[in-house]
CSV table of C-alpha atoms in Angstrom, one decimal:
chain,number,residue,atom,x,y,z
A,1,MET,CA,0.0,0.0,0.0
A,2,SER,CA,1.4,3.4,-1.0
A,3,ASN,CA,-0.1,6.9,-0.9
A,4,LEU,CA,0.5,9.9,-3.1
A,5,PHE,CA,-0.1,13.5,-1.9
A,6,ILE,CA,0.0,16.3,-4.5
A,7,PHE,CA,1.0,19.9,-3.5
A,8,SER,CA,-0.9,22.8,-4.9
A,9,ASN,CA,-1.4,26.1,-3.1
A,10,ASP,CA,-0.7,24.4,0.2
A,11,LEU,CA,3.1,24.4,0.4
A,12,ARG,CA,3.5,23.6,4.0
A,13,LEU,CA,3.8,20.6,6.4
A,14,ASP,CA,1.7,21.8,9.3
A,15,ASP,CA,-2.1,22.2,9.1
A,16,ASN,CA,-2.2,20.4,5.8
A,17,ALA,CA,-5.1,18.0,6.1
A,18,ALA,CA,-4.5,15.9,2.9
A,19,LEU,CA,-0.8,15.6,3.6
A,20,TYR,CA,-1.3,14.5,7.2
A,21,GLN,CA,-4.0,12.0,6.3
A,22,SER,CA,-1.8,10.5,3.6
A,23,SER,CA,0.9,9.8,6.2
A,24,LEU,CA,-1.2,7.9,8.7
A,25,SER,CA,-0.5,4.4,7.4
A,26,LYS,CA,3.3,4.9,7.7
A,27,LYS,CA,3.6,2.4,4.9
A,28,GLY,CA,5.1,4.7,2.3
A,29,LEU,CA,4.2,8.2,1.2
A,30,THR,CA,5.3,10.0,-2.0
A,31,THR,CA,4.6,13.7,-2.4
A,32,ALA,CA,4.6,15.5,-5.7
A,33,PHE,CA,4.6,19.0,-7.2
A,34,ILE,CA,3.3,19.6,-10.7
A,35,PHE,CA,5.7,21.6,-12.9
A,36,ASN,CA,3.4,23.2,-15.4
A,37,PRO,CA,4.7,26.3,-17.2
A,38,LYS,CA,1.8,26.3,-19.7
A,39,LYS,CA,-0.7,26.4,-16.9
A,40,TRP,CA,1.2,29.2,-15.2
A,41,GLU,CA,1.2,31.2,-18.4
A,42,ASP,CA,-2.5,30.4,-19.1
A,43,HIS,CA,-3.4,31.6,-15.6
A,44,ASN,CA,-1.1,34.7,-15.8
A,45,ASP,CA,0.9,33.6,-12.8
A,46,SER,CA,3.9,35.8,-12.2
A,47,PRO,CA,7.3,34.2,-12.8
A,48,LEU,CA,8.3,35.8,-9.5
A,49,LYS,CA,5.6,33.9,-7.7
A,50,ILE,CA,6.6,30.6,-9.4
A,51,LYS,CA,10.3,31.1,-8.5
A,52,PHE,CA,9.3,32.0,-4.9
A,53,GLN,CA,7.3,28.7,-4.7
A,54,LEU,CA,10.1,26.6,-6.1
A,55,ASN,CA,12.6,28.2,-3.7
A,56,HIS,CA,10.3,27.3,-0.8
A,57,LEU,CA,9.8,23.8,-2.2
A,58,LYS,CA,13.5,23.2,-1.9
A,59,GLU,CA,13.2,23.7,1.8
A,60,ILE,CA,10.0,21.7,2.1
A,61,ARG,CA,11.6,18.8,0.1
A,62,ASP,CA,14.4,18.5,2.6
A,63,GLU,CA,12.0,18.5,5.5
A,64,LEU,CA,10.0,15.7,3.9
A,65,ILE,CA,13.0,13.6,3.2
A,66,LYS,CA,13.9,13.7,6.9
A,67,LYS,CA,10.5,12.1,7.6
A,68,ASN,CA,11.2,9.3,5.0
A,69,ILE,CA,8.6,11.0,2.7
A,70,ASN,CA,9.6,10.9,-0.9
A,71,PHE,CA,9.3,13.9,-3.3
A,72,LYS,CA,8.6,13.8,-7.0
A,73,ILE,CA,8.1,16.3,-9.8
A,74,ILE,CA,5.3,15.7,-12.3
A,75,TYR,CA,5.7,17.5,-15.6
A,76,ALA,CA,2.5,18.6,-17.3
A,77,ASN,CA,1.5,20.7,-20.3
A,78,GLY,CA,-1.5,22.7,-19.2
A,79,ILE,CA,-4.0,22.0,-16.5
A,80,GLU,CA,-6.0,19.6,-18.6
A,81,ASP,CA,-2.9,17.4,-18.9
A,82,GLU,CA,-2.4,17.0,-15.2
A,83,PRO,CA,-4.9,14.1,-14.5
A,84,GLU,CA,-3.2,11.9,-17.1
A,85,LYS,CA,0.3,12.7,-15.8
A,86,ILE,CA,-0.8,12.0,-12.2
A,87,LEU,CA,-2.2,8.7,-13.3
A,88,GLU,CA,1.1,7.8,-15.0
A,89,LEU,CA,2.9,8.4,-11.7
A,90,THR,CA,0.4,6.2,-9.8
A,91,LYS,CA,1.1,3.4,-12.2
A,92,LYS,CA,4.9,3.8,-11.9
A,93,LEU,CA,4.9,3.8,-8.1
A,94,GLY,CA,2.1,1.4,-7.4
A,95,ILE,CA,0.0,4.0,-5.7
A,96,THR,CA,-3.3,2.9,-4.2
A,97,SER,CA,-4.6,6.2,-2.8
A,98,VAL,CA,-4.2,9.9,-3.9
A,99,PHE,CA,-4.7,12.8,-1.5
A,100,ILE,CA,-5.3,16.4,-2.5
A,101,ASN,CA,-6.6,19.6,-0.8
A,102,LYS,CA,-9.5,21.2,-2.6
A,103,ASP,CA,-8.8,24.2,-4.8
A,104,TYR,CA,-11.9,26.4,-5.4
A,105,GLY,CA,-11.0,27.8,-8.8
A,106,PHE,CA,-13.3,26.7,-11.7
A,107,ASN,CA,-10.6,25.1,-13.8
A,108,GLU,CA,-9.1,23.4,-10.7
A,109,ARG,CA,-12.4,21.9,-9.8
A,110,LYS,CA,-12.8,20.5,-13.3
A,111,LYS,CA,-9.3,19.1,-13.1
A,112,ASP,CA,-10.1,17.3,-9.8
A,113,ASP,CA,-13.3,15.9,-11.3
A,114,SER,CA,-11.4,14.5,-14.3
A,115,LEU,CA,-8.7,13.1,-12.0
A,116,LYS,CA,-11.3,11.3,-9.9
A,117,LEU,CA,-12.9,9.7,-13.0
A,118,LEU,CA,-9.5,8.4,-14.1
A,119,LEU,CA,-8.5,7.1,-10.7
A,120,ASP,CA,-11.9,5.4,-10.1
A,121,LYS,CA,-11.4,3.4,-13.3
A,122,LYS,CA,-8.1,2.1,-11.9
A,123,ASN,CA,-9.6,1.4,-8.5
A,124,ILE,CA,-7.3,4.0,-6.9
A,125,LYS,CA,-8.9,5.9,-4.1
A,126,PHE,CA,-9.2,9.6,-4.4
A,127,ASN,CA,-9.2,11.6,-1.2
A,128,LEU,CA,-10.2,15.3,-1.4
A,129,PHE,CA,-9.9,17.5,1.7
A,130,ASP,CA,-11.3,21.0,2.4
A,131,SER,CA,-8.5,23.6,2.5
A,132,SER,CA,-10.5,26.6,3.7
A,133,ILE,CA,-10.8,27.9,7.3
A,134,LEU,CA,-14.5,27.0,7.3
A,135,ASN,CA,-16.2,24.9,4.6
A,136,PRO,CA,-17.8,27.4,2.2
A,137,GLU,CA,-20.8,25.2,1.9
A,138,LEU,CA,-21.6,25.7,5.6
A,139,ILE,CA,-21.8,29.5,5.5
A,140,LYS,CA,-25.3,30.5,4.4
A,141,THR,CA,-27.9,33.2,5.0
A,142,GLY,CA,-30.8,32.7,7.3
A,143,SER,CA,-32.9,31.7,4.3
A,144,GLY,CA,-30.3,29.1,3.2
A,145,ASN,CA,-28.8,31.1,0.3
A,146,TYR,CA,-25.2,32.0,-0.2
A,147,PHE,CA,-24.0,35.4,0.8
A,148,LYS,CA,-23.3,38.2,-1.6
A,149,VAL,CA,-22.4,40.9,0.9
A,150,PHE,CA,-19.2,40.7,3.1
A,151,THR,CA,-20.5,42.2,6.4
A,152,PRO,CA,-23.2,39.6,7.1
A,153,TYR,CA,-20.9,36.9,5.8
A,154,SER,CA,-18.2,38.0,8.2
A,155,LYS,CA,-20.6,38.0,11.1
A,156,VAL,CA,-21.7,34.4,10.5
A,157,PHE,CA,-18.1,33.4,9.9
A,158,ARG,CA,-17.0,35.0,13.3
A,159,SER,CA,-19.9,33.4,15.1
A,160,LEU,CA,-18.9,30.0,13.7
A,161,LEU,CA,-15.3,30.6,14.8
A,162,THR,CA,-16.3,31.3,18.4
A,163,SER,CA,-18.4,28.2,18.6
A,164,LYS,CA,-16.0,25.9,16.8
A,165,ASP,CA,-12.5,25.1,17.9
A,166,LEU,CA,-10.0,25.7,15.1
A,167,ASP,CA,-8.3,22.3,14.9
A,168,ILE,CA,-4.7,22.5,13.5
A,169,VAL,CA,-3.6,19.3,11.8
A,170,PRO,CA,-0.1,18.1,12.9
A,171,GLU,CA,2.8,17.6,10.5
A,172,PRO,CA,2.9,14.4,8.5
A,173,LEU,CA,4.1,11.3,10.4
A,174,LEU,CA,7.5,9.7,10.0
A,175,GLN,CA,7.3,6.9,7.5
A,176,ASP,CA,8.7,3.4,8.1
A,177,SER,CA,10.8,3.6,4.9
A,178,ASN,CA,11.4,5.3,1.6
A,179,VAL,CA,9.5,4.0,-1.3
A,180,SER,CA,11.3,5.6,-4.3
A,181,GLU,CA,14.1,8.0,-5.3
A,182,ASN,CA,13.6,11.8,-4.7
A,183,ASP,CA,13.5,14.3,-7.5
A,184,LEU,CA,15.3,17.6,-7.5
A,185,ILE,CA,13.5,20.9,-7.9
A,186,PRO,CA,13.7,22.0,-11.5
A,187,GLU,CA,15.6,25.1,-12.5
A,188,TYR,CA,13.4,28.1,-13.3
A,189,GLU,CA,15.2,31.2,-14.5
A,190,LEU,CA,13.9,34.7,-14.0
A,191,GLU,CA,14.4,36.9,-17.0
A,192,ASP,CA,13.1,40.2,-15.5
A,193,ASN,CA,16.0,42.1,-13.9
A,194,TYR,CA,13.8,43.6,-11.2
A,195,PHE,CA,12.5,40.2,-10.3
A,196,LEU,CA,16.0,38.8,-10.1
A,197,LYS,CA,16.8,41.4,-7.5
A,198,SER,CA,13.5,41.3,-5.5
A,199,ILE,CA,13.3,37.5,-5.2
A,200,GLU,CA,16.2,37.7,-2.6
A,201,ASP,CA,13.9,39.8,-0.3
A,202,TYR,CA,11.4,36.9,0.1
A,203,LYS,CA,12.4,34.5,2.8
A,204,VAL,CA,11.5,30.8,2.4
A,205,GLY,CA,11.4,27.7,4.7
A,206,THR,CA,9.0,26.9,7.5
A,207,ASP,CA,10.9,28.5,10.3
A,208,LYS,CA,11.5,31.8,8.5
A,209,VAL,CA,7.9,32.1,7.4
A,210,ASN,CA,6.6,31.4,10.9
A,211,LYS,CA,8.9,34.1,12.3
A,212,ILE,CA,7.4,36.7,9.9
A,213,PHE,CA,4.0,36.0,11.3
A,214,GLU,CA,5.2,35.9,14.9
A,215,ASN,CA,6.9,39.3,14.5
A,216,PHE,CA,3.7,40.8,13.1
A,217,LEU,CA,1.6,39.2,15.8
A,218,HIS,CA,3.8,40.5,18.6
A,219,GLU,CA,5.1,43.8,17.2
A,220,LYS,CA,2.6,45.2,14.6
A,221,VAL,CA,-0.9,43.9,14.8
A,222,LYS,CA,-2.0,46.2,17.6
A,223,ASP,CA,-1.3,49.3,15.5
A,224,TYR,CA,-2.5,47.7,12.2
A,225,LYS,CA,-5.9,49.5,12.1
A,226,ASN,CA,-4.3,52.9,12.5
A,227,LEU,CA,-1.2,52.5,10.3
A,228,ARG,CA,-2.1,50.1,7.6
A,229,ASP,CA,-3.2,52.7,5.0
A,230,PHE,CA,0.2,54.5,4.9
A,231,PRO,CA,2.3,53.0,2.2
A,232,TYR,CA,5.6,54.6,3.4
A,233,LEU,CA,5.3,52.7,6.7
A,234,ASP,CA,6.3,49.0,7.3
A,235,SER,CA,3.0,48.4,9.1
A,236,THR,CA,1.3,45.6,7.2
A,237,SER,CA,1.9,41.9,7.8
A,238,LYS,CA,3.6,41.2,4.5
A,239,LEU,CA,2.1,37.7,4.7
A,240,SER,CA,0.1,37.8,1.5
A,241,PRO,CA,2.7,35.9,-0.6
A,242,TYR,CA,2.9,33.2,2.0
A,243,LEU,CA,-0.9,32.9,2.4
A,244,THR,CA,-1.4,32.8,-1.4
A,245,SER,CA,0.9,29.9,-1.8
A,246,GLY,CA,-0.1,28.2,1.4
A,247,MET,CA,3.3,28.5,3.0
A,248,ILE,CA,1.5,29.4,6.1
A,249,SER,CA,-1.9,28.4,7.3
A,250,ALA,CA,-4.5,31.1,7.5
A,251,LYS,CA,-6.4,28.9,10.0
A,252,ASN,CA,-3.4,28.7,12.3
A,253,CYS,CA,-2.8,32.5,12.0
A,254,LEU,CA,-6.4,33.1,13.2
A,255,LYS,CA,-6.1,30.5,16.0
A,256,GLU,CA,-2.9,32.2,17.3
A,257,LEU,CA,-4.5,35.7,16.9
A,258,LEU,CA,-7.6,34.7,18.8
A,259,GLN,CA,-5.5,33.0,21.6
A,260,LYS,CA,-3.6,36.2,22.1
A,261,PHE,CA,-6.3,38.8,21.6
A,262,GLU,CA,-10.0,39.4,22.1
A,263,ASP,CA,-11.8,39.8,18.8
A,264,THR,CA,-12.9,43.3,19.6
A,265,PRO,CA,-14.2,45.7,16.9
A,266,GLY,CA,-12.0,48.8,16.4
A,267,THR,CA,-8.8,47.1,17.3
A,268,GLY,CA,-5.8,46.2,15.1
A,269,GLN,CA,-6.4,42.5,15.5
A,270,TYR,CA,-10.0,42.8,14.5
A,271,SER,CA,-9.1,44.8,11.3
A,272,TRP,CA,-6.4,42.2,10.3
A,273,MET,CA,-8.8,39.3,10.9
A,274,ASN,CA,-11.2,41.1,8.5
A,275,GLU,CA,-8.5,41.0,5.8
A,276,ILE,CA,-8.2,37.2,6.3
A,277,LEU,CA,-12.0,37.0,6.1
A,278,TRP,CA,-12.0,39.0,2.8
A,279,ARG,CA,-9.6,36.4,1.3
A,280,GLU,CA,-12.0,33.6,2.5
A,281,PHE,CA,-15.0,35.6,1.2
A,282,TYR,CA,-13.6,35.9,-2.3
A,283,LYS,CA,-12.8,32.2,-2.4
A,284,TYR,CA,-16.3,31.6,-1.3
A,285,ILE,CA,-17.6,33.7,-4.2
A,286,ILE,CA,-15.6,32.0,-6.9
A,287,PHE,CA,-16.8,28.6,-5.5
A,288,HIS,CA,-20.5,29.5,-5.4
A,289,PHE,CA,-20.5,31.9,-8.4
A,290,PRO,CA,-18.0,30.5,-10.8
A,291,LYS,CA,-18.9,33.0,-13.6
A,292,VAL,CA,-16.4,35.4,-12.1
A,293,SER,CA,-13.6,32.8,-12.9
A,294,LYS,CA,-14.7,33.0,-16.6
A,295,GLY,CA,-14.1,36.7,-17.1
A,296,LYS,CA,-17.6,37.8,-16.2
A,297,SER,CA,-18.7,40.7,-14.0
A,298,PHE,CA,-20.5,39.6,-10.9
A,299,SER,CA,-23.0,42.2,-11.6
A,300,GLU,CA,-24.1,41.0,-15.1
A,301,LYS,CA,-25.3,44.3,-16.4
A,302,TYR,CA,-21.7,45.6,-16.5
A,303,ASP,CA,-20.8,42.9,-19.1
A,304,GLU,CA,-22.5,45.4,-21.5
A,305,MET,CA,-20.2,48.2,-20.5
A,306,ILE,CA,-18.4,49.8,-23.4
A,307,TRP,CA,-14.8,50.3,-22.3
A,308,ARG,CA,-12.2,52.5,-23.9
A,309,ASP,CA,-9.8,50.6,-26.2
A,310,ASP,CA,-6.7,52.7,-25.7
A,311,GLU,CA,-3.5,50.7,-25.8
A,312,HIS,CA,-1.4,53.9,-25.3
A,313,ASP,CA,-3.1,54.9,-22.1
A,314,PHE,CA,-3.0,51.3,-20.7
A,315,LYS,CA,0.7,51.1,-21.5
A,316,ARG,CA,1.4,54.3,-19.6
A,317,TRP,CA,-0.6,53.0,-16.6
A,318,CYS,CA,1.3,49.7,-16.7
A,319,GLU,CA,4.7,51.5,-16.9
A,320,GLY,CA,3.9,54.1,-14.2
A,321,LYS,CA,4.0,57.0,-16.6
A,322,THR,CA,0.6,58.6,-16.0
A,323,GLY,CA,1.9,61.9,-14.7
A,324,ILE,CA,0.2,61.3,-11.3
A,325,PRO,CA,3.0,60.6,-8.8
A,326,ILE,CA,1.1,58.3,-6.4
A,327,ILE,CA,-0.2,56.2,-9.3
A,328,ASP,CA,3.3,56.0,-10.9
A,329,ALA,CA,5.0,55.3,-7.6
A,330,ALA,CA,2.6,52.5,-6.9
A,331,MET,CA,3.0,50.9,-10.3
A,332,THR,CA,6.7,51.2,-10.0
A,333,GLN,CA,6.6,49.4,-6.7
A,334,LEU,CA,4.6,46.6,-8.4
A,335,ASN,CA,6.9,46.4,-11.4
A,336,GLN,CA,10.1,46.4,-9.3
A,337,THR,CA,9.1,44.3,-6.3
A,338,GLY,CA,6.2,42.2,-7.4
A,339,TRP,CA,4.1,43.6,-4.5
A,340,MET,CA,1.9,46.7,-3.9
A,341,HIS,CA,0.4,48.2,-0.8
A,342,ASN,CA,-3.3,47.3,-0.5
A,343,ARG,CA,-4.5,51.0,-0.3
A,344,LEU,CA,-2.6,51.7,-3.5
A,345,ARG,CA,-4.1,48.6,-5.2
A,346,MET,CA,-7.5,50.2,-4.8
A,347,VAL,CA,-6.3,53.6,-6.0
A,348,VAL,CA,-4.6,52.4,-9.2
A,349,ALA,CA,-7.4,50.0,-10.0
A,350,MET,CA,-10.1,52.6,-9.6
A,351,PHE,CA,-8.0,55.1,-11.7
A,352,LEU,CA,-7.7,52.6,-14.6
A,353,SER,CA,-11.3,51.4,-14.6
A,354,LYS,CA,-12.9,54.8,-14.0
A,355,ASN,CA,-10.7,57.7,-14.8
A,356,LEU,CA,-9.2,56.0,-17.8
A,357,LEU,CA,-12.4,53.9,-18.4
A,358,ILE,CA,-10.3,50.9,-19.4
A,359,ASP,CA,-11.6,47.4,-18.9
A,360,TRP,CA,-10.8,46.1,-15.4
A,361,ARG,CA,-9.9,42.7,-16.8
A,362,LEU,CA,-6.8,44.1,-18.4
A,363,GLY,CA,-5.7,45.5,-15.1
A,364,GLU,CA,-6.6,42.2,-13.3
A,365,ALA,CA,-4.4,40.3,-15.8
A,366,TYR,CA,-1.5,42.7,-15.5
A,367,PHE,CA,-1.5,42.5,-11.7
A,368,MET,CA,-1.4,38.7,-11.9
A,369,LYS,CA,1.6,38.8,-14.2
A,370,ARG,CA,3.5,40.9,-11.7
A,371,LEU,CA,2.3,40.0,-8.2
A,372,ILE,CA,4.2,37.5,-6.0
A,373,ASP,CA,1.0,37.2,-4.0
A,374,GLY,CA,-1.3,36.9,-7.1
A,375,ASP,CA,-4.3,35.0,-5.9
A,376,HIS,CA,-7.1,34.6,-8.5
A,377,ALA,CA,-10.0,35.0,-6.1
A,378,SER,CA,-8.6,38.0,-4.2
A,379,ASN,CA,-7.3,39.7,-7.3
A,380,ASN,CA,-10.5,39.3,-9.2
A,381,GLY,CA,-12.5,40.3,-6.1
A,382,GLY,CA,-10.4,43.4,-5.6
A,383,TRP,CA,-10.5,44.5,-9.2
A,384,GLN,CA,-14.3,44.0,-9.4
A,385,TRP,CA,-14.7,45.9,-6.1
A,386,SER,CA,-12.8,48.9,-7.5
A,387,ALA,CA,-14.5,48.8,-10.9
A,388,SER,CA,-17.9,48.6,-9.2
A,389,THR,CA,-18.8,45.5,-11.2
A,390,GLY,CA,-18.3,42.9,-8.4
A,391,VAL,CA,-19.8,41.4,-5.3
A,392,ASP,CA,-20.4,44.0,-2.6
A,393,ALA,CA,-18.5,46.5,-4.7
A,394,ALA,CA,-17.9,50.2,-4.2
A,395,PRO,CA,-20.8,52.1,-5.8
A,396,TYR,CA,-20.0,53.3,-9.3
A,397,PHE,CA,-20.0,56.9,-8.2
A,398,ARG,CA,-17.3,56.3,-5.7
A,399,ILE,CA,-14.2,57.4,-7.5
A,400,PHE,CA,-11.0,58.0,-5.6
A,401,ASN,CA,-9.2,61.2,-6.4
A,402,PRO,CA,-5.6,59.9,-6.5
A,403,ILE,CA,-4.2,63.3,-5.6
A,404,THR,CA,-6.4,63.5,-2.5
A,405,GLN,CA,-5.4,59.9,-1.6
A,406,SER,CA,-1.8,60.9,-2.0
A,407,GLU,CA,-2.1,63.9,0.2
A,408,LYS,CA,-3.9,61.9,2.9
A,409,PHE,CA,-1.8,58.7,3.0
A,410,ASP,CA,1.6,59.9,1.8
A,411,LYS,CA,1.5,63.5,3.1
A,412,ASP,CA,5.3,64.1,2.9
A,413,GLY,CA,5.8,62.2,-0.3
A,414,GLN,CA,8.1,59.6,1.3
A,415,PHE,CA,6.6,56.7,-0.7
A,416,ILE,CA,6.6,58.7,-3.9
A,417,LYS,CA,10.2,59.8,-3.5
A,418,LYS,CA,11.3,56.2,-2.8
A,419,PHE,CA,9.9,54.9,-6.0
A,420,LEU,CA,10.2,58.0,-8.2
A,421,PRO,CA,13.7,59.3,-7.2
A,422,ASN,CA,13.6,61.9,-10.0
A,423,LEU,CA,11.0,63.8,-7.9
A,424,GLU,CA,12.9,63.7,-4.6
A,425,MET,CA,13.9,67.4,-4.9
A,426,ILE,CA,10.3,68.6,-5.3
A,427,PRO,CA,9.0,70.2,-2.1
A,428,GLU,CA,6.6,68.1,-0.1
A,429,LYS,CA,3.6,70.3,-0.6
A,430,LEU,CA,4.0,70.2,-4.4
A,431,ILE,CA,5.0,66.6,-5.0
A,432,HIS,CA,1.4,65.3,-5.2
A,433,ASN,CA,0.7,67.3,-8.4
A,434,PRO,CA,3.8,69.1,-9.6
A,435,SER,CA,3.4,72.2,-11.7
A,436,LYS,CA,4.2,72.2,-15.4
A,437,GLU,CA,7.5,73.9,-14.7
A,438,LEU,CA,8.5,71.3,-12.1
A,439,ARG,CA,7.5,68.5,-14.4
A,440,LEU,CA,9.8,69.9,-17.1
A,441,GLU,CA,12.6,70.4,-14.7
A,442,ASN,CA,12.4,66.9,-13.4
A,443,ASN,CA,11.6,65.1,-16.6
A,444,TYR,CA,8.2,64.0,-15.4
A,445,PRO,CA,5.2,63.7,-17.9
A,446,ASP,CA,2.0,65.7,-17.9
A,447,MET,CA,-1.1,64.2,-16.4
A,448,ILE,CA,-2.5,61.6,-18.7
A,449,VAL,CA,-6.1,62.7,-18.1
A,450,ASP,CA,-8.0,65.6,-16.5
A,451,LEU,CA,-9.4,64.1,-13.2
A,452,LYS,CA,-12.5,66.2,-13.1
A,453,GLU,CA,-13.5,65.5,-16.8
A,454,SER,CA,-12.6,61.8,-16.6
A,455,ARG,CA,-14.7,61.5,-13.4
A,456,LYS,CA,-17.7,62.9,-15.3
A,457,ARG,CA,-17.1,60.6,-18.2
A,458,ALA,CA,-17.0,57.6,-15.9
A,459,LEU,CA,-20.2,58.6,-14.1
A,460,ASP,CA,-22.0,59.1,-17.5
A,461,ALA,CA,-20.8,55.7,-18.7
A,462,PHE,CA,-21.7,53.7,-15.6
A,463,SER,CA,-25.1,55.5,-15.1
A,464,SER,CA,-26.1,54.6,-18.6
A,465,ILE,CA,-25.9,50.9,-18.0
């Protein structure tokens, strides 16, 4: 008897239900990771994110080998190819049971269904485990429907948390013996010079990842509510890359948070827990309303929206050359580091979808190609929120003024000057919207669009739907 566990967005040993269950017999366990560049390209996964995952897997592989758990690489060509390649490995190793944690994406669920059919034909048992904090099928409205608004969803979620102990699954058990040879992690070269530099900033390995969380929990979370919106401060958890790839358990994070603090509204810990719940909410949405995984607006009427087809303006937005310092600094942060402060994600998304009236789906795809924490559910949910097309979205008439946002959250221009060093000599009061003379002196472009006029254009377009 031999078991196979397949990693996905669950790259950890602790609180990994499928991995733990696959280890219980102690009679031989092989783990595998699917190396699938075509799928990554099809899903717009950032090369930085993939390199980050592979670096972490090197550490995980070594931890597994110490437990007599084998590690294999499965090579596949697109997500539809994965079931057959998994089946090939089961034949080669004499696998009798396959273990996987459920992924809630539309294509991933189709893949799991196809895999189950193949395994059933070969009398190989397929074991699928829930990877969410709370099973999304259990969270319903009083009338038995699924939530479409975050606040009531979060209230039910919190009530279930207080009445249900968050059980954390142990690490997999030591196996009696090895059952096969171990594969090495394939080489994966980064071609982007910025990514080559920034990958060094992201620590990997179980102990280092846990220390990042512990530091946030003990040093930063109390001030999170008051400081989280200021991009020049190091006040956020920086855990999003690790949560996205499952290098740390969101359930375990909440358990430790609730053990240390009361879940009291208005506190830093309450606000941070809300961010975790937003991640769960967006996964809940793609599970129950899969149309959002197919390029559709949650609010169907906006599928009729006529967006501007302007490649030049979109390119300037992507490159951080809009002539609006806070927008350009934020996009430069994204392009250089693979990460962007959450407040700024909303600002740049709203600017693209409303002031420039460019299809939010283009911005969504560009973010995924650059973000080290690119998560389909959260990214789609965030973009549709900003574009007012999504579930529980901002009303269409809510349009952030990027200059006002800059003055409020980067008052002295510290963030702007960090990522736009050509503007560092501009006085603080003038940096948010430099004069024409200052723009010429500092080689900075004119504003891509008039904010007042573009706001009116957006209001007219959205109100006509």
